[in-house]
Amino acid sequence: MNVLVTGGAGYIGSHTAVELIHAGHKVIVADDLSNAKAEVIDRIETITGTRPAFYPIDCKDKAALDAVFAEHKIDAVIHFAAFKAVGESVQKPLAYYRNNLDSALTLLEVMEKFGCRKFIFSSSATVYGPDNPYPYKEEMPAVKSTSPYGQTKVMIERIIADYVAANPDFCAVLLRYFNPIGAHESGLLGDDPNGIPNNLMPYIGRVAAGKLEKLTIFGNDYPTPDGTCRRDYLHVVDLAVGHLKALEFAKDKTGVEAVNLGTGNGVSVLELVSAFQDANNIKIPYVFGPRRDGDLPAFWADAEKAKTLLGWEAQYSVEDMCRSAWNFAKNA
Ligand code: UDP
């Protein structure tokens, strides 16, 4: 298939582009490089031997998207391009709603114009919000998140469901990610955010590299076994393969499906720090700080639907995630 990957120079998008190319698909990347580097395209080529077509465009730019669809016969779209910093979204809600909603709407309009009917959407476990019990199951109400960022995912899921209801020949898969970490085994692709990282693993990577002094663990008084938050961390390569499976599923299907991509296991912040230290033989200095606003004590996936519907199951261990994350971070 000819697959348009928006945000294909980003962390998850680049790993997905690699898996798509390995599986024989033609990849067209659209990425405005607002939080990614152009050299990622070179690195995708180094890993796969194939250079994806690359358009440095903003998905809100309808004319630019139109030109991409006119140039390539796009069979499916995987939509990653979005603002994703939870804390920043609380400070700048309008920017988040404008960017994330407008990008998705523009993309769907251009897809409609060109008769493209396969859509894989980058959603998040945050759509389950604070009220559902874990493990999260897809049939639970996914209508309230704790941040404007998360709320853009809730809203776009709804827009897509409404669009599918009106267009029964369309197929959309809403992939609800848990916590992707780790990096490509080549060490060429990984999570390398601009500025000080918000997320746990890139922060640990910078501490390990000596670029940051110590990790602050946000809260050790949660009602969890060791007092720190528990999350469902999964290897980014497993996550990328999940997109490939979703694409294969959507190929000859119609309708909309939400699917969790997680391992089904909860790991605490302290356990992850300890796993990183053991896997890489590096000490990570840390201190306990106050809780971070909006963090939930614990959640993880019910991973059954991904298995039965997509034939997908996470393969990599927490040790693999920690080793590969450091293999990338030490050269980043
Ligand atoms: N966390 C932390 N220190 C940091 C960054 C994150 O203790 O510098 C914790 C955070 O409170 C949460 C977990 O690590 O419990 C995962 O946070 P992350 O931002 O990576 O993902 P989230 O689950 O918030 O999407």
Short mmCIF file of C-alpha atoms and ligand atoms in Angstrom, two decimals:
data_model
loop_
_atom_site.label_atom_id
_atom_site.label_comp_id
_atom_site.label_asym_id
_atom_site.label_seq_id
_atom_site.Cartn_x
_atom_site.Cartn_y
_atom_site.Cartn_z
CA MET A 1 0.00 0.00 0.00
CA ASN A 2 0.99 3.65 -0.41
CA VAL A 3 0.82 4.90 3.17
CA LEU A 4 0.89 8.55 4.20
CA VAL A 5 2.52 8.81 7.63
CA THR A 6 1.90 12.22 9.17
CA GLY A 7 4.42 12.98 11.89
CA GLY A 8 6.65 10.34 10.32
CA ALA A 9 9.85 12.07 11.49
CA GLY A 10 8.73 11.86 15.11
CA TYR A 11 9.41 9.22 17.74
CA ILE A 12 6.62 6.72 17.05
CA GLY A 13 6.12 7.78 13.43
CA SER A 14 9.74 7.08 12.43
CA HIS A 15 9.72 3.60 13.99
CA THR A 16 6.43 2.89 12.22
CA ALA A 17 7.82 4.10 8.89
CA VAL A 18 10.67 1.58 9.28
CA GLU A 19 8.28 -1.32 9.99
CA LEU A 20 6.05 -0.34 7.05
CA ILE A 21 9.01 -0.25 4.66
CA HIS A 22 10.29 -3.59 5.98
CA ALA A 23 6.83 -5.04 5.25
CA GLY A 24 6.96 -3.80 1.65
CA HIS A 25 4.74 -0.73 1.86
CA LYS A 26 5.58 2.58 0.20
CA VAL A 27 5.89 5.32 2.80
CA ILE A 28 5.18 9.00 2.25
CA VAL A 29 6.08 11.17 5.25
CA ALA A 30 4.44 14.53 6.01
CA ASP A 31 6.02 16.28 8.98
CA ASP A 32 6.43 19.99 9.67
CA LEU A 33 9.51 19.27 11.85
CA SER A 34 8.06 21.32 14.70
CA ASN A 35 9.27 18.62 17.12
CA ALA A 36 11.48 16.42 14.92
CA LYS A 37 14.63 16.60 12.85
CA ALA A 38 14.95 16.21 9.07
CA GLU A 39 17.91 13.85 9.52
CA VAL A 40 15.46 11.22 10.81
CA ILE A 41 14.46 10.71 7.16
CA ASP A 42 18.12 9.90 6.34
CA ARG A 43 18.19 7.49 9.25
CA ILE A 44 15.05 5.69 8.06
CA GLU A 45 16.85 5.27 4.73
CA THR A 46 20.03 4.01 6.43
CA ILE A 47 18.05 1.36 8.34
CA THR A 48 15.77 0.19 5.54
CA GLY A 49 17.73 1.01 2.37
CA THR A 50 14.68 2.88 1.10
CA ARG A 51 14.13 6.62 1.31
CA PRO A 52 10.55 7.59 2.08
CA ALA A 53 9.09 10.48 0.09
CA PHE A 54 9.23 13.46 2.45
CA TYR A 55 7.09 16.61 2.59
CA PRO A 56 7.97 19.18 5.30
CA ILE A 57 4.37 20.37 5.57
CA ASP A 58 1.84 21.19 8.25
CA CYS A 59 -1.30 19.01 8.14
CA LYS A 60 -3.44 22.10 8.67
CA ASP A 61 -2.28 23.28 5.24
CA LYS A 62 -4.97 21.90 2.97
CA ALA A 63 -3.36 22.99 -0.29
CA ALA A 64 -0.09 21.30 0.67
CA LEU A 65 -1.85 18.05 1.65
CA ASP A 66 -3.87 18.20 -1.53
CA ALA A 67 -0.65 18.31 -3.54
CA VAL A 68 0.68 15.21 -1.73
CA PHE A 69 -2.52 13.26 -2.48
CA ALA A 70 -2.43 14.46 -6.09
CA GLU A 71 1.14 13.26 -6.49
CA HIS A 72 0.78 9.85 -4.82
CA LYS A 73 -2.16 7.48 -4.86
CA ILE A 74 -2.52 7.28 -1.09
CA ASP A 75 -4.24 4.04 0.01
CA ALA A 76 -4.12 4.67 3.76
CA VAL A 77 -3.15 7.32 6.28
CA ILE A 78 -1.51 6.84 9.66
CA HIS A 79 -1.94 10.08 11.55
CA PHE A 80 0.67 10.84 14.21
CA ALA A 81 1.22 14.55 13.65
CA ALA A 82 0.08 16.39 16.77
CA PHE A 83 1.20 18.45 19.74
CA LYS A 84 1.74 15.99 22.60
CA ALA A 85 3.07 17.69 25.75
CA VAL A 86 0.46 17.22 28.46
CA GLY A 87 1.67 20.04 30.73
CA GLU A 88 2.07 22.52 27.87
CA SER A 89 -1.48 21.75 26.76
CA VAL A 90 -2.77 22.98 30.12
CA GLN A 91 -0.91 26.28 29.55
CA LYS A 92 -1.83 26.60 25.87
CA PRO A 93 -5.20 24.91 25.36
CA LEU A 94 -6.15 26.92 22.27
CA ALA A 95 -2.92 26.00 20.50
CA TYR A 96 -3.56 22.31 21.25
CA TYR A 97 -7.21 22.31 20.18
CA ARG A 98 -6.43 24.35 17.06
CA ASN A 99 -3.48 22.26 15.98
CA ASN A 100 -4.68 18.75 16.79
CA LEU A 101 -8.31 19.14 15.72
CA ASP A 102 -7.57 21.21 12.63
CA SER A 103 -4.93 18.74 11.43
CA ALA A 104 -7.26 15.76 11.79
CA LEU A 105 -10.20 17.55 10.14
CA THR A 106 -8.10 18.81 7.24
CA LEU A 107 -6.66 15.37 6.68
CA LEU A 108 -10.08 13.71 6.69
CA GLU A 109 -11.40 16.30 4.23
CA VAL A 110 -8.52 15.75 1.84
CA MET A 111 -8.87 11.96 2.20
CA GLU A 112 -12.55 12.29 1.31
CA LYS A 113 -11.74 14.38 -1.75
CA PHE A 114 -9.32 11.73 -3.01
CA GLY A 115 -11.43 8.71 -2.02
CA CYS A 116 -8.93 7.43 0.58
CA ARG A 117 -10.80 5.27 3.11
CA LYS A 118 -8.28 3.76 5.52
CA PHE A 119 -7.30 5.72 8.59
CA ILE A 120 -5.17 4.71 11.55
CA PHE A 121 -5.30 7.25 14.37
CA SER A 122 -2.72 7.82 17.05
CA SER A 123 -4.82 7.94 20.21
CA SER A 124 -3.88 7.49 23.83
CA ALA A 125 -4.81 5.68 27.02
CA THR A 126 -5.47 9.13 28.44
CA VAL A 127 -8.93 8.98 26.81
CA TYR A 128 -10.03 6.59 29.59
CA GLY A 129 -9.70 9.48 32.03
CA PRO A 130 -9.76 9.41 35.81
CA ASP A 131 -13.03 7.53 36.33
CA ASN A 132 -12.50 4.11 34.74
CA PRO A 133 -11.04 1.21 36.73
CA TYR A 134 -7.90 -0.43 35.34
CA PRO A 135 -7.04 -2.50 33.41
CA TYR A 136 -8.66 -0.33 30.77
CA LYS A 137 -10.90 -2.08 28.26
CA GLU A 138 -11.94 -0.61 24.93
CA GLU A 139 -15.66 -0.73 25.71
CA MET A 140 -15.26 1.56 28.73
CA PRO A 141 -16.45 5.14 28.23
CA ALA A 142 -13.57 7.14 26.72
CA VAL A 143 -15.06 10.58 27.04
CA LYS A 144 -13.06 12.53 29.58
CA SER A 145 -9.33 13.09 29.83
CA THR A 146 -7.35 15.04 32.43
CA SER A 147 -5.70 17.53 30.04
CA PRO A 148 -6.49 19.53 26.91
CA TYR A 149 -4.00 17.29 25.09
CA GLY A 150 -5.97 14.21 26.12
CA GLN A 151 -9.23 15.92 25.36
CA THR A 152 -8.09 16.50 21.76
CA LYS A 153 -7.73 12.71 21.48
CA VAL A 154 -11.23 12.19 22.92
CA MET A 155 -12.67 14.72 20.48
CA ILE A 156 -10.87 13.39 17.40
CA GLU A 157 -11.95 9.83 18.24
CA ARG A 158 -15.52 11.15 18.29
CA ILE A 159 -15.11 13.03 15.01
CA ILE A 160 -13.78 9.87 13.37
CA ALA A 161 -16.63 7.73 14.76
CA ASP A 162 -19.20 10.24 13.48
CA TYR A 163 -17.48 10.33 10.09
CA VAL A 164 -17.50 6.53 9.85
CA ALA A 165 -21.20 6.45 10.81
CA ALA A 166 -21.91 8.72 7.85
CA ASN A 167 -19.49 6.88 5.53
CA PRO A 168 -19.96 3.16 6.03
CA ASP A 169 -17.33 2.27 3.43
CA PHE A 170 -14.60 3.95 5.53
CA CYS A 171 -12.39 2.05 8.00
CA ALA A 172 -10.69 3.67 10.99
CA VAL A 173 -8.64 2.11 13.77
CA LEU A 174 -8.14 4.22 16.90
CA LEU A 175 -4.95 2.98 18.54
CA ARG A 176 -4.85 3.83 22.22
CA TYR A 177 -1.20 3.82 23.24
CA PHE A 178 -0.03 3.19 26.75
CA ASN A 179 3.57 4.32 27.52
CA PRO A 180 5.96 3.71 24.61
CA ILE A 181 9.66 3.78 25.54
CA GLY A 182 12.85 2.31 24.10
CA ALA A 183 14.41 2.80 20.71
CA HIS A 184 15.35 1.14 17.44
CA GLU A 185 18.13 -1.46 17.88
CA SER A 186 20.34 0.45 15.42
CA GLY A 187 20.55 3.33 17.90
CA LEU A 188 19.59 5.67 15.04
CA LEU A 189 15.97 6.34 16.04
CA GLY A 190 14.59 7.12 19.48
CA ASP A 191 12.85 9.63 21.70
CA ASP A 192 14.88 12.85 21.57
CA PRO A 193 12.61 15.72 22.60
CA ASN A 194 13.61 19.37 22.28
CA GLY A 195 14.52 20.95 25.62
CA ILE A 196 14.09 19.27 28.99
CA PRO A 197 12.10 16.04 28.57
CA ASN A 198 8.63 15.79 30.10
CA ASN A 199 8.45 12.02 29.85
CA LEU A 200 10.16 9.62 32.19
CA MET A 201 12.43 7.54 29.92
CA PRO A 202 13.99 10.38 27.91
CA TYR A 203 14.61 12.14 31.23
CA ILE A 204 16.35 9.04 32.61
CA GLY A 205 18.40 8.87 29.39
CA ARG A 206 19.65 12.44 29.86
CA VAL A 207 20.56 11.74 33.49
CA ALA A 208 22.42 8.58 32.42
CA ALA A 209 24.31 10.63 29.81
CA GLY A 210 25.27 13.20 32.45
CA LYS A 211 23.29 15.96 30.71
CA LEU A 212 20.90 16.29 33.63
CA GLU A 213 21.96 15.90 37.23
CA LYS A 214 19.20 13.78 38.70
CA LEU A 215 15.69 12.49 38.16
CA THR A 216 12.84 13.86 40.21
CA ILE A 217 10.24 11.18 40.84
CA PHE A 218 6.85 12.87 40.98
CA GLY A 219 5.30 11.54 44.17
CA ASN A 220 6.03 8.55 46.42
CA ASP A 221 2.79 8.67 48.41
CA TYR A 222 0.45 7.12 45.86
CA PRO A 223 -1.71 4.16 46.89
CA THR A 224 0.56 1.74 45.02
CA PRO A 225 2.92 -0.96 46.40
CA ASP A 226 6.02 1.30 46.41
CA GLY A 227 4.18 4.64 46.48
CA THR A 228 5.18 5.64 42.91
CA CYS A 229 2.88 5.65 39.87
CA ARG A 230 2.41 2.52 37.78
CA ARG A 231 2.20 2.58 33.99
CA ASP A 232 2.10 0.11 31.13
CA TYR A 233 5.44 0.67 29.35
CA LEU A 234 5.81 -0.93 25.93
CA HIS A 235 8.67 -1.03 23.43
CA VAL A 236 8.26 1.52 20.63
CA VAL A 237 9.10 -1.16 18.04
CA ASP A 238 6.22 -3.29 19.35
CA LEU A 239 4.02 -0.22 19.08
CA ALA A 240 5.19 0.39 15.50
CA VAL A 241 4.36 -3.21 14.58
CA GLY A 242 0.89 -2.63 16.08
CA HIS A 243 0.32 0.01 13.39
CA LEU A 244 1.32 -2.43 10.68
CA LYS A 245 -1.17 -4.96 12.06
CA ALA A 246 -3.88 -2.29 12.22
CA LEU A 247 -3.21 -1.39 8.59
CA GLU A 248 -3.44 -5.04 7.52
CA PHE A 249 -6.70 -5.33 9.48
CA ALA A 250 -8.19 -2.18 7.93
CA LYS A 251 -7.27 -3.18 4.37
CA ASP A 252 -10.48 -5.09 3.67
CA LYS A 253 -12.69 -3.93 6.55
CA THR A 254 -15.09 -1.08 7.18
CA GLY A 255 -16.21 0.58 10.40
CA VAL A 256 -14.35 1.94 13.42
CA GLU A 257 -12.47 0.02 16.10
CA ALA A 258 -10.66 1.31 19.17
CA VAL A 259 -7.75 -0.91 20.21
CA ASN A 260 -5.39 -0.67 23.19
CA LEU A 261 -1.69 -1.11 22.49
CA GLY A 262 -0.02 -2.04 25.75
CA THR A 263 1.54 -5.07 27.43
CA GLY A 264 -1.13 -5.54 30.09
CA ASN A 265 1.46 -5.11 32.89
CA GLY A 266 1.93 -2.25 35.32
CA VAL A 267 5.48 -1.13 36.23
CA SER A 268 6.25 1.55 38.83
CA VAL A 269 8.60 4.51 38.36
CA LEU A 270 11.00 3.00 40.90
CA GLU A 271 10.87 -0.38 39.15
CA LEU A 272 11.66 1.27 35.81
CA VAL A 273 14.59 3.20 37.28
CA SER A 274 15.90 0.00 38.81
CA ALA A 275 15.44 -1.95 35.54
CA PHE A 276 17.36 0.78 33.67
CA GLN A 277 20.22 0.65 36.20
CA ASP A 278 20.43 -3.16 36.02
CA ALA A 279 20.15 -3.37 32.22
CA ASN A 280 22.85 -0.75 31.60
CA ASN A 281 24.95 -0.88 34.74
CA ILE A 282 24.55 2.87 35.27
CA LYS A 283 23.39 4.57 38.44
CA ILE A 284 20.48 7.01 38.08
CA PRO A 285 20.49 9.53 40.96
CA TYR A 286 16.96 10.47 41.93
CA VAL A 287 15.00 12.44 44.51
CA PHE A 288 11.33 12.31 45.38
CA GLY A 289 9.37 15.45 44.58
CA PRO A 290 5.72 16.43 44.80
CA ARG A 291 3.06 14.77 42.66
CA ARG A 292 2.65 16.16 39.13
CA ASP A 293 -0.76 17.68 38.40
CA GLY A 294 -3.04 15.39 36.44
CA ASP A 295 -1.06 12.16 37.02
CA LEU A 296 -3.17 9.12 37.84
CA PRO A 297 -1.78 6.63 40.41
CA ALA A 298 -1.89 3.60 38.16
CA PHE A 299 -3.25 2.26 34.90
CA TRP A 300 -2.49 -0.40 32.37
CA ALA A 301 -4.11 -2.03 29.37
CA ASP A 302 -6.36 -4.97 28.95
CA ALA A 303 -4.42 -6.20 25.90
CA GLU A 304 -6.86 -8.92 24.74
CA LYS A 305 -8.58 -7.04 21.92
CA ALA A 306 -5.29 -6.26 20.14
CA LYS A 307 -4.52 -9.97 20.27
CA THR A 308 -7.86 -11.25 18.99
CA LEU A 309 -8.66 -8.49 16.48
CA LEU A 310 -5.21 -7.55 15.15
CA GLY A 311 -3.13 -10.60 16.06
CA TRP A 312 -0.75 -8.26 17.93
CA GLU A 313 0.99 -8.85 21.21
CA ALA A 314 3.96 -7.02 22.75
CA GLN A 315 7.18 -9.05 22.40
CA TYR A 316 9.89 -7.03 24.11
CA SER A 317 10.74 -7.04 27.83
CA VAL A 318 11.28 -4.04 30.11
CA GLU A 319 14.99 -4.92 30.03
CA ASP A 320 14.97 -4.69 26.20
CA MET A 321 13.24 -1.31 26.46
CA CYS A 322 15.83 0.02 28.92
CA ARG A 323 18.82 -1.30 26.98
CA SER A 324 17.65 0.09 23.65
CA ALA A 325 16.71 3.44 25.21
CA TRP A 326 20.26 3.84 26.51
CA ASN A 327 21.83 2.60 23.27
CA PHE A 328 20.06 5.54 21.60
CA ALA A 329 20.42 8.15 24.37
CA LYS A 330 24.17 7.68 24.80
CA ASN A 331 24.76 8.94 21.24
CA ALA A 332 21.86 11.39 20.96
N1 UDP B 1 7.68 10.85 35.97
C1 UDP B 1 8.57 11.18 36.97
N2 UDP B 1 9.56 12.09 36.70
C2 UDP B 1 9.72 12.66 35.47
C3 UDP B 1 8.82 12.29 34.43
C4 UDP B 1 7.81 11.40 34.72
O1 UDP B 1 8.45 10.70 38.09
O2 UDP B 1 10.64 13.47 35.30
C5 UDP B 1 6.61 9.87 36.24
C6 UDP B 1 5.21 10.43 36.05
O3 UDP B 1 4.75 11.00 37.23
C7 UDP B 1 4.43 9.17 35.69
C8 UDP B 1 5.45 8.30 34.96
O4 UDP B 1 6.72 8.82 35.30
O5 UDP B 1 4.05 8.48 36.85
C9 UDP B 1 5.30 8.32 33.46
O6 UDP B 1 5.26 9.67 33.04
P1 UDP B 1 5.36 10.08 31.52
O7 UDP B 1 5.31 11.58 31.45
O8 UDP B 1 6.52 9.39 30.88
O9 UDP B 1 4.05 9.43 30.86
P2 UDP B 1 2.48 9.64 31.19
O10 UDP B 1 2.03 8.37 31.85
O11 UDP B 1 2.33 10.84 32.05
O12 UDP B 1 1.89 9.79 29.84
#
